[in-house]
Every structure is written in structure tokens, then in C-alpha cells.
Short mmCIF file of C-alpha atoms and ligand atoms in Angstrom, two decimals:
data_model
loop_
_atom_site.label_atom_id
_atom_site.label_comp_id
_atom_site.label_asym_id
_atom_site.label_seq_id
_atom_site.Cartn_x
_atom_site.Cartn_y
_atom_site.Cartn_z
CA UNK A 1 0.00 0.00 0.00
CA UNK A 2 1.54 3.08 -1.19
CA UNK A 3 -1.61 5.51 -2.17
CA UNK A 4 -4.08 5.06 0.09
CA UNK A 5 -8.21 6.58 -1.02
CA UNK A 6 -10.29 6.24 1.97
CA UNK A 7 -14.03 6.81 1.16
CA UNK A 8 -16.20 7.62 4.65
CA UNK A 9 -13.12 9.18 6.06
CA UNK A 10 -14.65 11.39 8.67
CA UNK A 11 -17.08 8.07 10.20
CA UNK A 12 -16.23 6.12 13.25
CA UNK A 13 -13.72 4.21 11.36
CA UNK A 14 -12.35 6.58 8.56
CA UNK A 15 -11.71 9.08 11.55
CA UNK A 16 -9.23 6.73 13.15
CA UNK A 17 -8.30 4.60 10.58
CA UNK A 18 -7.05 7.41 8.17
CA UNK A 19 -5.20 8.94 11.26
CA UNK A 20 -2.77 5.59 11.80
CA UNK A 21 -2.54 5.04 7.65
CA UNK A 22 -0.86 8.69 7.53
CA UNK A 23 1.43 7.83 10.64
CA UNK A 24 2.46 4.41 9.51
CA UNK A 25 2.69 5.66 5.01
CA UNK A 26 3.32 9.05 5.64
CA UNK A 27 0.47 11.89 5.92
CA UNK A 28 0.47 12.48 1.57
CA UNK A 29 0.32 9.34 0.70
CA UNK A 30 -3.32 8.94 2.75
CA UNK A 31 -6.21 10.46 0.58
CA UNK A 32 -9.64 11.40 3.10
CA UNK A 33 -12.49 11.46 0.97
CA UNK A 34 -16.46 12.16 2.54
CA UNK A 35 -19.42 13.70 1.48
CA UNK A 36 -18.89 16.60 4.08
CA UNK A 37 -15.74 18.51 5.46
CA UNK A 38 -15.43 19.36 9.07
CA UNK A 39 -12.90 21.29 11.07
CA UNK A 40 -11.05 18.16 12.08
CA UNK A 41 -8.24 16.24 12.13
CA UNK A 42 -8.64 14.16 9.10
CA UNK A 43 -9.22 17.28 6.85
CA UNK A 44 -6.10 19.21 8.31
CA UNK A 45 -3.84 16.44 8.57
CA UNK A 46 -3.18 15.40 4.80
CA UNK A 47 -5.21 15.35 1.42
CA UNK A 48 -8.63 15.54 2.00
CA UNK A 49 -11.59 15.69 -1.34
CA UNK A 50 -14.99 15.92 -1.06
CA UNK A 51 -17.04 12.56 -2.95
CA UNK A 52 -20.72 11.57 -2.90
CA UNK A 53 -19.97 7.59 -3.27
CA UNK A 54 -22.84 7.29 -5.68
CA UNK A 55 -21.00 9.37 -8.17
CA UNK A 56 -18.62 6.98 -9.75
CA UNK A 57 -17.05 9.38 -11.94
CA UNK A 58 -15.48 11.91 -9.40
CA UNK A 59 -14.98 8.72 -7.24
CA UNK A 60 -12.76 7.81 -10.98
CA UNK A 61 -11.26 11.14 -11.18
CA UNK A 62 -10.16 11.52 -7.97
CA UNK A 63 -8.81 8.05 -7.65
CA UNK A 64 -6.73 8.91 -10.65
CA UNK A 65 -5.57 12.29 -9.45
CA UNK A 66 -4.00 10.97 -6.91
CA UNK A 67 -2.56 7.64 -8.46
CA UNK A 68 -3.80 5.29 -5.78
CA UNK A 69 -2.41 1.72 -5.56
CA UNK A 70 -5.28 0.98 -2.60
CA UNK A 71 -8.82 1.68 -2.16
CA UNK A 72 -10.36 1.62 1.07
CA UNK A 73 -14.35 1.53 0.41
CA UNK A 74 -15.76 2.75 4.38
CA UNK A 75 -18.84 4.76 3.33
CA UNK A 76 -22.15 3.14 4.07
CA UNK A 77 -25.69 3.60 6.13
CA UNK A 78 -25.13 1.11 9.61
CA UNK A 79 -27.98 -1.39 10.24
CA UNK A 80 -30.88 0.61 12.26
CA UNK A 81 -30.49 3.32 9.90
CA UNK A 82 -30.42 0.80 6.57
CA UNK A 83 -33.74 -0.57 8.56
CA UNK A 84 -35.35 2.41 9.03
CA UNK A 85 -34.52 4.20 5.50
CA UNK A 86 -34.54 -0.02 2.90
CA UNK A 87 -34.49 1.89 -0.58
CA UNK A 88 -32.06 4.29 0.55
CA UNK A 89 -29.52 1.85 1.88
CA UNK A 90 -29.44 -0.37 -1.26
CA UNK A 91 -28.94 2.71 -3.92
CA UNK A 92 -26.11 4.23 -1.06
CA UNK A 93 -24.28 0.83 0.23
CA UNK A 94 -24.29 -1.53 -2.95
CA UNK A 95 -23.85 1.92 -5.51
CA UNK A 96 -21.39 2.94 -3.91
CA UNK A 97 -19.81 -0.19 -3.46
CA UNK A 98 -19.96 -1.21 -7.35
CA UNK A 99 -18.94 2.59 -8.27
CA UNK A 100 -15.49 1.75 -6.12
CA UNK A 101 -14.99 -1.88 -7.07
CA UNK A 102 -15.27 -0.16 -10.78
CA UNK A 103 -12.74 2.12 -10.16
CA UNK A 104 -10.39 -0.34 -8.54
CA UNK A 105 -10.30 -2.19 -11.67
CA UNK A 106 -10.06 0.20 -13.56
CA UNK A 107 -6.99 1.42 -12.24
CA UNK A 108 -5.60 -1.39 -10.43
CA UNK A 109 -6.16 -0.79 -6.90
CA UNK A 110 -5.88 -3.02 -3.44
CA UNK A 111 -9.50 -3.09 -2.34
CA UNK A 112 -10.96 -3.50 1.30
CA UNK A 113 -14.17 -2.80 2.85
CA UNK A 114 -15.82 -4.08 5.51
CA UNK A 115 -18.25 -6.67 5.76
CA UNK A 116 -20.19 -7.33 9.42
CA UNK A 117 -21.72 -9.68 11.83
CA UNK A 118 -24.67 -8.46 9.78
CA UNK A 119 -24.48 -10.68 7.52
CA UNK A 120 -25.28 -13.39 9.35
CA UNK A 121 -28.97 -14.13 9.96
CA UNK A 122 -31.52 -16.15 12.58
CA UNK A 123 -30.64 -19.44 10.76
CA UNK A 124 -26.89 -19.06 10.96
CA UNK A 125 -25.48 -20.76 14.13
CA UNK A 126 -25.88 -18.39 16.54
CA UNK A 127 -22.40 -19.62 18.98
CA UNK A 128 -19.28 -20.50 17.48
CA UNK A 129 -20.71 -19.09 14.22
CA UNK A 130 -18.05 -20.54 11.62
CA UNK A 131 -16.58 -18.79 8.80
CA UNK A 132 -18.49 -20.83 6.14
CA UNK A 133 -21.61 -21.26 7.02
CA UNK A 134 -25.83 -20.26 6.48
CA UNK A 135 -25.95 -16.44 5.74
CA UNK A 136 -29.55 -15.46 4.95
CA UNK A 137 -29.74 -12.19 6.39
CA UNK A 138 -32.91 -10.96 7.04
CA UNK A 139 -31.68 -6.83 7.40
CA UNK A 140 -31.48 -4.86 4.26
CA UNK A 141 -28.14 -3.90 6.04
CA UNK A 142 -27.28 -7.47 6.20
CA UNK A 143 -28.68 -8.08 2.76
CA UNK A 144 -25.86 -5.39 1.44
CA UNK A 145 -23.30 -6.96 3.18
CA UNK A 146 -23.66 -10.30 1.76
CA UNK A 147 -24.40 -9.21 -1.61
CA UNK A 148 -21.15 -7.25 -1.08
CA UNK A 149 -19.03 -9.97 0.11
CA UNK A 150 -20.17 -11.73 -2.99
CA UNK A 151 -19.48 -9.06 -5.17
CA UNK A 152 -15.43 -8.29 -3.92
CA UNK A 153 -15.27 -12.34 -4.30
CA UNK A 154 -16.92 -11.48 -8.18
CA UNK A 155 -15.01 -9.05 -8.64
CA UNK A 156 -11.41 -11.18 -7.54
CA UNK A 157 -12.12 -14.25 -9.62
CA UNK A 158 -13.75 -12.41 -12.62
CA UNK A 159 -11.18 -9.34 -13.21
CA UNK A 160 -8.07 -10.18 -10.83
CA UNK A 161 -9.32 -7.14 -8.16
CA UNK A 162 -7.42 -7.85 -5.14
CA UNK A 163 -10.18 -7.18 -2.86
CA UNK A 164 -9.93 -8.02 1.03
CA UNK A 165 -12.76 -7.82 3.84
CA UNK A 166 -13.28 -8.37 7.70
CA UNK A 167 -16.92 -8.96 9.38
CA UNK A 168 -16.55 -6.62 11.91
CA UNK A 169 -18.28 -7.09 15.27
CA UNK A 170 -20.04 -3.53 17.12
CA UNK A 171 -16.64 -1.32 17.32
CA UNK A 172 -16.66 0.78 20.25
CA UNK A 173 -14.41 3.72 19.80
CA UNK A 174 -14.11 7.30 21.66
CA UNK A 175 -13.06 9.78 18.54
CA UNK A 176 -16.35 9.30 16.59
CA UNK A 177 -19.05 8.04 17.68
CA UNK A 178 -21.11 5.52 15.69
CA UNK A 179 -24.32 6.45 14.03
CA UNK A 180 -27.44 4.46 13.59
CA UNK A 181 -25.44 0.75 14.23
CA UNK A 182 -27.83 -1.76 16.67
CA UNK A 183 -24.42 -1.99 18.84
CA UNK A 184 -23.62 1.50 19.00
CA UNK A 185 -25.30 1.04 22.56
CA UNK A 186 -21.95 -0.72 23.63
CA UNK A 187 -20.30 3.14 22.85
CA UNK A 188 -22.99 5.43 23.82
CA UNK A 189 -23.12 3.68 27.62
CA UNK A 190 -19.94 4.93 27.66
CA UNK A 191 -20.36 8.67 27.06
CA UNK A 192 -23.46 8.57 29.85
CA UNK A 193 -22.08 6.25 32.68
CA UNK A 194 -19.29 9.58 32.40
CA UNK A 195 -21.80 12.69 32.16
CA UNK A 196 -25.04 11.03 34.36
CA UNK A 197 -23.69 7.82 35.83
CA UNK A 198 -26.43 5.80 34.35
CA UNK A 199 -27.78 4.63 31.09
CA UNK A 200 -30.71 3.40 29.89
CA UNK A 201 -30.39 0.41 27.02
CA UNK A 202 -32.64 -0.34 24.31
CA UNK A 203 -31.27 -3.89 23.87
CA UNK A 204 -32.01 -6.04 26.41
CA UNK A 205 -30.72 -7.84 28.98
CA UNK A 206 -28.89 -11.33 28.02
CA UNK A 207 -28.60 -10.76 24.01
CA UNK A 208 -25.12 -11.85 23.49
CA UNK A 209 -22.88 -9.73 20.27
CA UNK A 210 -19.46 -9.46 19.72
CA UNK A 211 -17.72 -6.48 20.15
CA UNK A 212 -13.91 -5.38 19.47
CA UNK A 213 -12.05 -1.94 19.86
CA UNK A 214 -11.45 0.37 17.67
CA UNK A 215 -7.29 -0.14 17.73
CA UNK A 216 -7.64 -3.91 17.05
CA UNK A 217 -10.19 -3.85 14.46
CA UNK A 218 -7.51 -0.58 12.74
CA UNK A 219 -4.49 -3.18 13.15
CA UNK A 220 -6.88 -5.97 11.50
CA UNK A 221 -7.31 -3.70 8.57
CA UNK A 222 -3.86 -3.26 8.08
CA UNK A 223 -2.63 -6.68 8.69
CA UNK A 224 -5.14 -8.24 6.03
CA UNK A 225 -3.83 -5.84 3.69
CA UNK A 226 -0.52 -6.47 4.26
CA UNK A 227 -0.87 -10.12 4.45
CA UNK A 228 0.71 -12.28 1.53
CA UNK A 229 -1.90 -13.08 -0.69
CA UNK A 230 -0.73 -16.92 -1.33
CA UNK A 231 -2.35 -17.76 1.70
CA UNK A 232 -5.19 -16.30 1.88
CA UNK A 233 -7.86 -19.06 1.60
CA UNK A 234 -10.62 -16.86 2.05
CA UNK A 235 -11.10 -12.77 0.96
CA UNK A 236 -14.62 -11.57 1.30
CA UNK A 237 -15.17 -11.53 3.81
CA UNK A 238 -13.12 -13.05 7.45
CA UNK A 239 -14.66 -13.48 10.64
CA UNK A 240 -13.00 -11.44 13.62
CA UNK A 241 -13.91 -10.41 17.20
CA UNK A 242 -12.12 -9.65 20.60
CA UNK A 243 -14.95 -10.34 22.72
CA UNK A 244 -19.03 -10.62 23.28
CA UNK A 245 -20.79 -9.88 25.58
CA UNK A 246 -24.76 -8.66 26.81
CA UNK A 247 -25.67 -5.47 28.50
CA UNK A 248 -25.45 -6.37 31.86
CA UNK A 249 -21.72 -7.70 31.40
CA UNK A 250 -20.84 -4.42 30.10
CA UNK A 251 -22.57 -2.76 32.69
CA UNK A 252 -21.21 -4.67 35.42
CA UNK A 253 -17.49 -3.95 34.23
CA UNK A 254 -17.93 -0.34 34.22
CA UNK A 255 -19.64 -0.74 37.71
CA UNK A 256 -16.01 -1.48 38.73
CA UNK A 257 -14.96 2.13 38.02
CA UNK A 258 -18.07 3.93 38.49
CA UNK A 259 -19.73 2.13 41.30
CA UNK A 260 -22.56 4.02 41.67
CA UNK A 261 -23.30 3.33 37.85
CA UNK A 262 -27.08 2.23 37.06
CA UNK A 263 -28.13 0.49 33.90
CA UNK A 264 -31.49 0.57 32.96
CA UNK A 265 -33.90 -0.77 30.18
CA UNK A 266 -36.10 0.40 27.77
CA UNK A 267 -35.97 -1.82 24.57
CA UNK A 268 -36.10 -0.69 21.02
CA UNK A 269 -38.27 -3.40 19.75
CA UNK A 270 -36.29 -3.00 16.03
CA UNK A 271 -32.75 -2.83 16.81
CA UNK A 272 -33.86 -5.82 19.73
CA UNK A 273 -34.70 -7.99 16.38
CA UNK A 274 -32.14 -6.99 14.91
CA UNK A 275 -29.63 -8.22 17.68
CA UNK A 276 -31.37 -11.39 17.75
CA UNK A 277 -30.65 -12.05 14.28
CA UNK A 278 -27.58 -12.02 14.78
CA UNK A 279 -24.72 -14.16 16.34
CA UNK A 280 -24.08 -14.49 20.54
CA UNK A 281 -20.21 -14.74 19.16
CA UNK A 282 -18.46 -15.85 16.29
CA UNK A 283 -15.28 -17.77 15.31
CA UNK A 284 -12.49 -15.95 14.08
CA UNK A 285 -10.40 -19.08 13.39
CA UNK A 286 -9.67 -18.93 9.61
CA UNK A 287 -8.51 -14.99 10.15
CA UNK A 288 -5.58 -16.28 12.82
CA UNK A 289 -4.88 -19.02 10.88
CA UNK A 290 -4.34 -17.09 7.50
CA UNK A 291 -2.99 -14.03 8.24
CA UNK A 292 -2.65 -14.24 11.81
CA UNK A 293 -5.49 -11.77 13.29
CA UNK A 294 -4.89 -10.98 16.88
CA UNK A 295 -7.21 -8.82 19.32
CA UNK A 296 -5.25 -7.22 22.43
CA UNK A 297 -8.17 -5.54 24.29
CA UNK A 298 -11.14 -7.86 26.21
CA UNK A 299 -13.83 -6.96 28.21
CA UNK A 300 -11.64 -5.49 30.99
CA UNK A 301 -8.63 -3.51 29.24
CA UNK A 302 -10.98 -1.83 26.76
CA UNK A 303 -13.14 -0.61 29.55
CA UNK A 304 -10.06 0.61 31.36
CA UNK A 305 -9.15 2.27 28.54
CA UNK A 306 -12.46 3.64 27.40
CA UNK A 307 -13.01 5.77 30.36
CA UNK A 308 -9.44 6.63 30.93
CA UNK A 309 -9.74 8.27 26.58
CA UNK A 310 -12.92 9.54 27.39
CA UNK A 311 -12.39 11.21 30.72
CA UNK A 312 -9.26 12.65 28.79
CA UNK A 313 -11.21 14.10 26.43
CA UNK A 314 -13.85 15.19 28.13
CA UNK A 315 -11.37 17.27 30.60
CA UNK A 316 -9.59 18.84 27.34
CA UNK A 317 -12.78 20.40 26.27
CA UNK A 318 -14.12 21.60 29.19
CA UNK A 319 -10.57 23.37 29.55
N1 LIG B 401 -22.04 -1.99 14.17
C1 LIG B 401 -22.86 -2.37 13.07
C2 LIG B 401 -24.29 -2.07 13.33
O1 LIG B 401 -24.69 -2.16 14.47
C3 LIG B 401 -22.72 -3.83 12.79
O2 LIG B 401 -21.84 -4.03 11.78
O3 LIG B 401 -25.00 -1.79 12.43
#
């Protein structure tokens, strides 16, 4: 990777993600691309272009501007908001998708983008889920994802794209927060066990979903990229997680620093369904064995380190 594009740079990922590319390939060789600009790091910090990813011709020109080797496709509607909004999330997630596997073979780029636990549906095994195995979504989110797992793997065989994916569990992360995900509750209890010392979830008690933090799911990106492709069995798209857990676990652990934290319960009856359709916790075997995937934060040590960031932050801009 030499020429980084990163489409849905300023999201929970792209904000971090683009961040470590320009430390670890140099700031200029790691283009930001999203259909807004904000004051913020991203935009100040290197190359930065404005792109609507259903216009595959600027998506084209920019690509080419720049002479990317790698494209990094991030932009897409999350699951609640995919549910809420059908029609739009099919013409934004799988357009924009097909408008950047286009360009990538066009001119020869590295493709990733990720696929989630999303794709799975009620008839997948729910524990253990393997990496081959029953996806039959029954989200429009998790429709897109398989339908765009199955396209990067079109896409390889048919015209030589290297394309690359992970299924991504919730990622809780303190830069950006999440929008309209079913497990953005994991970050948002976060933000009020700090401000009101309780928080009231609307997925409840006992649903099991994996989870990972945001620095282990950045250094999964970049090993899978970097991995030699000879041994890669599998491409679109691998299983990975650090950790799953229900509300109360979560809860519980940040009880330990905040003891007079209170959880309490109000369920969303269609992000609930939508957690239920999904795994308890899936098996990341084939990613370890491959390419050698490796989470460093659990339960515990991203909790730790959660409210340490946050409380960080939080102090910074009240001063
Ligand atoms: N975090 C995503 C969501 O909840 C899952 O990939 O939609």
C-alpha cells in the first residue's frame, strides 16, 4: 500500500483509521475522501476531497488524481439506519460499493471494505458461528453486506481485483461516535455512565454480540492488507472479534470504576430484532490461521481504557 483513497473518512472508522494510515505511510500518501468537510483532524492532517460515493465518476477522477495503488471503500448507512430508510440503503451501500470496485479495476487498486456480523442471519449458528456457514440475512443492512461480500469475491475471480474484507463485530471507539449501528449502545453507555452515571439500554438484557475496539479492528485492517496473498484461503469476507458480551456484562465492568453506575432498560423493539438475528459470538479461526489476526483488548482492558480516553477528552474540552 503506497496511495491510500479512503471513502467515509470522517465516520467512526475513517476518523481513526485514516489517522494511523498517515502515521504508519506518511500523511500524503493517505487520501480522506467524505461527502462533508469538518474542522477536524482528518481534513487538516493530509489530502482531503470531497465525494458523494454514488458518483462513480469523481470517485474515478479523484482516484486517478491521486494515483492510488489501494482503495479503502468505508462509506455506508449502519444497520438501524439501513432498517429504518430499505431503498435508501441499497442505492447508497451496494452503488457505492460497485462505483469503487469499478474504479479499482479500472486502475488497479488493493481493495478493502468491511463486511459485518450483519451478515449473518436467525438461521446461521448463533455460537461458534463458523466462517463458512448459512448467511440469509434478514436486514437490508445485512442483505448489502452479503451481496457485497459476494461481489469483492466477483469481482477477484472475474477481473483479478485484489479485494480483502473483515466482518466486523459492534466497534466501540471514543473519537467518533457511531451512528445508527444496533451496537452503538456498547459506545454510547460509555459517554453517559461519564456525564449522568447511568444509562438506559434499548437492547435487552442477556442478548449476546461481539464487540472489538477500535485499535484492534484498525491493526486488523492493516494486517489483512498487508498479508501475503498466497495464503489467503478466504477474501470476502473473514470473521474477527475480541470479545461478546450482553448489557449487563458491560454494565457490570464499568460498575467497577463507576460504582454508583445504574443500567437501565427500555428496549427498542427493532434494533432488539435486529440483535437477535444475529450471532451471541463468532469464530475468528480462519482470520488467525491465515494471516494471523490478533485482538489485544477484552472486556476489561478496553473498559479501562475507554473511560481513561474519554475522561481525557472530556477534561480537554471543558478546559
Ligand atoms: N455496528 C454495526 C451495526 O450495528 C454492525 O456491523 O449496524
Amino acid at each position: 500500500m503506497e496511495k491510500i483513497i479512503v471513502t467515509g473518512a470522517l465516520g467512526q472508522i475513517g476518523s481513526e483509521l485514516v489517522t494511523k494510515l498517515r502515521k504508519v505511510y506518511g500523511a500524503d500518501h493517505v487520501v480522506a475522501t467524505d461527502i462533508r468537510k469538518t474542522d477536524c483532524e482528518v481534513v487538516q492532517s493530509g489530502p482531503f476531497e470531497l465525494l458523494d460515493v454514488t458518483d462513480g465518476k469523481a470517485m474515478y477522477d479523484i482516484t486517478r488524481k491521486y494515483d492510488a495503488d489501494t482503495f479503502i471503500h468505508l462509506a455506508a448507512l449502519l444497520s438501524a439506519t439501513a432498517e429504518a430508510k430499505p431503498l435508501l440503503a441499497w442505492n447508497l451501500n451496494m452503488g457505492g460499493l460497485v462505483n469503487a470496485l469499478e474504479v479499482a479495476r479500472e486502475l488497479r487498486c488493493k481493495f478493502f471494505t468491511p463486511s459485518s456480523i450483519g451478515a449473518f442471519g436467525p438461521s446461521t449458528p448463533k455460537d461458534g458461528t463458523p466462517q463458512d456457514t448459512i448467511q440469509r440475512p434478514t436486514t437490508m443492512y445485512g442483505v448489502n453486506k452479503v451481496s457485497g461480500e459476494l461481489l469483492c469475491d466477483y469481482y477477484n475471480h472475474k477481473f483479478g481485483v485484489d479485494t480483502r474484507g473483515l466482518r466486523f463485530p459492534g466497534l466501540i471507539s471514543y473519537v467518533t461516535p457511531p451512528g445508527g449501528g444496533t451496537t452503538d449502545y456498547a459506545v454510547e453507555i460509555f459517554y453517559e455512565a461519564l456525564k449522568n452515571k447511568s444509562y438506559t439500554s434499548y437492547i435487552a438484557e442477556g442478548t449476546y454480540m461481539d464487540m472489538m475496539y477500535m485499535p484492534d479492528a484498525l491493526q486488523a485492517i492493516i494486517d489483512l492488507m498487508e498479508a501475503d496473498e498466497c495464503k489467503l484461503k478466504h477474501r470476502n469476507a473473514f470473521n474477527v472479534t475480541a470479545m461478546s458480551f450482553a448489557p449487563e456484562e458491560i454494565a457490570a465492568e464499568i460498575k467497577k470504576h463507576i460504582p454508583n453506575f445504574a443500567m437501565k432498560y427500555e428496549v427498542d423493539p427493532v434494533r432488539q430484532a435486529i440483535a437477535e438475528s444475529w450471532p451471541n459470538s463468532i469464530d475468528a479461526t480462519a482470520a488467525k490461521e491465515e494471516w494471523g489476526f490478533k485482538a489485544r483488548y477484552n472486556l476489561e482492558t478496553m473498559t479501562k481504557d475507554m473511560l481513561d480516553q474519554l475522561t481525557m477528552k472530556i477534561v480537554k474540552s471543558a478546559g
